[in-house]
Amino acid sequence: MPLGTVPAGTGNGMVKSTLDSAGEPCTASNAVVAIIRGHKCSLDVATILQGDTKFFSVLMLAWGLVADIDIESEKYRWMGSARLDFYGLQRMLCLRQYSGRISFVPAPGFEGYGEPIKYNGEFTSVQSSINPGQEQHVKAEQYSYQGPDVDLTNLEWRTINGPFISVWLHNVPWGGEGTMAAPDAKFADGNLDLILIKDCPKLGLLALMTNLSNGRHVKSPHVMYLKVKAFILEPGQRTKDPTRGGIIDIDGEVLARGNGTYKHGQKTLMTYDKLQITVDQGLATLFCPVQQ
């Protein structure tokens, strides 16, 4: 079933990406006309896995600076989209870094990033880890989509250790109407674009953020920009305050909160712990301005 998107939120990254691919402005009228035309394109879907809990994503995952700005700026929602710029400046002036580790399977051409590591097989599908008493429940669960069936054991994994300022995974080019987060992202290439910042002076970070509107931030020497086919995030605590964790943001919503974070008491779908992401190439279908 094709999905149609109309800009009615703060970011509107998905509809901005579809309309921009045809050189059209991101307006509600252009989005509606694109749906009426009926042209379609495929879209990758990412599966986030933690234990038996799954979540499906079509836009992005963020941890660190971008997630903090996106979620914590909610307290200034009355400002509209300006809240992101306002709170982003606050966060850059009082910069946080997080300990942790990321592991990934690089797409062809990006094998030079990180250090080699073996996949430990910790993440297993529900089907491979059931006991007889769970069989009926699992059979019922199998009627719904369970994510891609991928053997990750024999793939070439790489790893990068923190601390990190920002870890940002993107499925499409635009994260918001004014944020071209991943200029080389494609809708259905089977990859996620990783934008990684480990260390950066505050003035350099400010200059970097001003280039988000045109995608030139990925040219900064402080940014690693690569494509990955699978990804593991092991989030840690703030380096200057180890009692506090961070926020994991998925498609603009909170997936997990660490201790001492904004609205920490609220329930989240996953815990602030290790999680795995795989990609199902072209699983979803979008209405778009031109046939692709």
PDB file of N, CA, C and O in Angstrom, residues 6 50 60 64 74-75 77 80 109 113 118 123 160 175 192 195 206 217 238 274 292:
ATOM      1  N   VAL A   6       2.242  14.531   3.718  1.00  0.00           N
ATOM      2  CA  VAL A   6       1.907  15.944   3.550  1.00  0.00           C
ATOM      3  C   VAL A   6       2.576  16.722   4.682  1.00  0.00           C
ATOM      4  O   VAL A   6       2.496  16.308   5.838  1.00  0.00           O
ATOM      5  N   GLN A  50      16.090  -5.000  19.792  1.00  0.00           N
ATOM      6  CA  GLN A  50      16.677  -5.096  21.139  1.00  0.00           C
ATOM      7  C   GLN A  50      15.945  -6.213  21.879  1.00  0.00           C
ATOM      8  O   GLN A  50      14.779  -6.064  22.229  1.00  0.00           O
ATOM      9  N   MET A  60      15.139   8.326  10.236  1.00  0.00           N
ATOM     10  CA  MET A  60      16.473   8.486  10.813  1.00  0.00           C
ATOM     11  C   MET A  60      16.525   7.973  12.249  1.00  0.00           C
ATOM     12  O   MET A  60      15.501   7.799  12.905  1.00  0.00           O
ATOM     13  N   GLY A  64      23.012  11.530  20.756  1.00  0.00           N
ATOM     14  CA  GLY A  64      23.977  12.602  20.982  1.00  0.00           C
ATOM     15  C   GLY A  64      23.361  13.955  20.678  1.00  0.00           C
ATOM     16  O   GLY A  64      22.180  14.206  20.969  1.00  0.00           O
ATOM     17  N   GLU A  74      11.593  20.267  22.799  1.00  0.00           N
ATOM     18  CA  GLU A  74      10.136  20.198  22.924  1.00  0.00           C
ATOM     19  C   GLU A  74       9.612  21.184  23.964  1.00  0.00           C
ATOM     20  O   GLU A  74       8.480  21.650  23.884  1.00  0.00           O
ATOM     21  N   LYS A  75      10.450  21.527  24.957  1.00  0.00           N
ATOM     22  CA  LYS A  75      10.019  22.474  25.990  1.00  0.00           C
ATOM     23  C   LYS A  75       9.788  23.875  25.406  1.00  0.00           C
ATOM     24  O   LYS A  75       9.144  24.709  26.028  1.00  0.00           O
ATOM     25  N   ARG A  77       8.339  24.280  22.317  1.00  0.00           N
ATOM     26  CA  ARG A  77       7.515  23.989  21.133  1.00  0.00           C
ATOM     27  C   ARG A  77       6.685  25.192  20.700  1.00  0.00           C
ATOM     28  O   ARG A  77       6.339  25.323  19.524  1.00  0.00           O
ATOM     29  N   GLY A  80       7.638  27.120  17.563  1.00  0.00           N
ATOM     30  CA  GLY A  80       7.583  26.542  16.229  1.00  0.00           C
ATOM     31  C   GLY A  80       8.920  25.930  15.848  1.00  0.00           C
ATOM     32  O   GLY A  80       9.703  25.507  16.702  1.00  0.00           O
ATOM     33  N   GLY A 109      33.084   0.440  -0.789  1.00  0.00           N
ATOM     34  CA  GLY A 109      33.741   1.732  -0.923  1.00  0.00           C
ATOM     35  C   GLY A 109      33.991   2.442   0.390  1.00  0.00           C
ATOM     36  O   GLY A 109      34.681   3.458   0.429  1.00  0.00           O
ATOM     37  N   TYR A 113      36.809   2.734   7.086  1.00  0.00           N
ATOM     38  CA  TYR A 113      36.420   3.360   8.347  1.00  0.00           C
ATOM     39  C   TYR A 113      36.405   2.336   9.481  1.00  0.00           C
ATOM     40  O   TYR A 113      35.925   1.215   9.311  1.00  0.00           O
ATOM     41  N   LYS A 118      34.641  -8.910  15.060  1.00  0.00           N
ATOM     42  CA  LYS A 118      33.783 -10.049  14.724  1.00  0.00           C
ATOM     43  C   LYS A 118      32.406  -9.846  15.338  1.00  0.00           C
ATOM     44  O   LYS A 118      32.266  -9.383  16.465  1.00  0.00           O
ATOM     45  N   PHE A 123      22.493 -10.845  18.980  1.00  0.00           N
ATOM     46  CA  PHE A 123      21.126 -10.556  18.557  1.00  0.00           C
ATOM     47  C   PHE A 123      20.605 -11.729  17.744  1.00  0.00           C
ATOM     48  O   PHE A 123      21.149 -12.052  16.686  1.00  0.00           O
ATOM     49  N   ILE A 160      33.988   1.567  15.857  1.00  0.00           N
ATOM     50  CA  ILE A 160      34.587   2.847  16.255  1.00  0.00           C
ATOM     51  C   ILE A 160      34.182   3.104  17.704  1.00  0.00           C
ATOM     52  O   ILE A 160      33.002   3.028  18.057  1.00  0.00           O
ATOM     53  N   GLY A 175      16.502  15.711   6.767  1.00  0.00           N
ATOM     54  CA  GLY A 175      15.982  15.440   8.099  1.00  0.00           C
ATOM     55  C   GLY A 175      14.885  16.404   8.488  1.00  0.00           C
ATOM     56  O   GLY A 175      14.107  16.155   9.395  1.00  0.00           O
ATOM     57  N   LEU A 192      22.065   2.714   4.934  1.00  0.00           N
ATOM     58  CA  LEU A 192      21.796   3.884   5.751  1.00  0.00           C
ATOM     59  C   LEU A 192      23.027   4.770   5.717  1.00  0.00           C
ATOM     60  O   LEU A 192      24.156   4.280   5.715  1.00  0.00           O
ATOM     61  N   ILE A 195      26.297   9.780   9.673  1.00  0.00           N
ATOM     62  CA  ILE A 195      26.972  11.056   9.867  1.00  0.00           C
ATOM     63  C   ILE A 195      27.489  11.071  11.301  1.00  0.00           C
ATOM     64  O   ILE A 195      26.695  11.079  12.249  1.00  0.00           O
ATOM     65  N   LEU A 206      29.689  25.175  15.218  1.00  0.00           N
ATOM     66  CA  LEU A 206      28.721  26.187  14.807  1.00  0.00           C
ATOM     67  C   LEU A 206      28.779  26.398  13.294  1.00  0.00           C
ATOM     68  O   LEU A 206      27.744  26.469  12.616  1.00  0.00           O
ATOM     69  N   HIS A 217      28.050  20.225   5.326  1.00  0.00           N
ATOM     70  CA  HIS A 217      28.628  19.833   6.621  1.00  0.00           C
ATOM     71  C   HIS A 217      29.387  18.517   6.525  1.00  0.00           C
ATOM     72  O   HIS A 217      30.329  18.288   7.289  1.00  0.00           O
ATOM     73  N   ARG A 238      27.308  10.405  29.632  1.00  0.00           N
ATOM     74  CA  ARG A 238      28.014  11.644  29.348  1.00  0.00           C
ATOM     75  C   ARG A 238      29.414  11.575  29.940  1.00  0.00           C
ATOM     76  O   ARG A 238      29.599  11.122  31.072  1.00  0.00           O
ATOM     77  N   LYS A 274      22.298  -1.523  24.293  1.00  0.00           N
ATOM     78  CA  LYS A 274      22.734  -1.959  22.978  1.00  0.00           C
ATOM     79  C   LYS A 274      21.550  -2.306  22.081  1.00  0.00           C
ATOM     80  O   LYS A 274      20.611  -2.984  22.508  1.00  0.00           O
ATOM     81  N   GLN A 292       9.777   6.704 -10.256  1.00  0.00           N
ATOM     82  CA  GLN A 292      11.182   6.357 -10.055  1.00  0.00           C
ATOM     83  C   GLN A 292      11.380   4.856 -10.155  1.00  0.00           C
ATOM     84  O   GLN A 292      10.465   4.085 -10.000  1.00  0.00           O
TER      85      GLN A 292
END
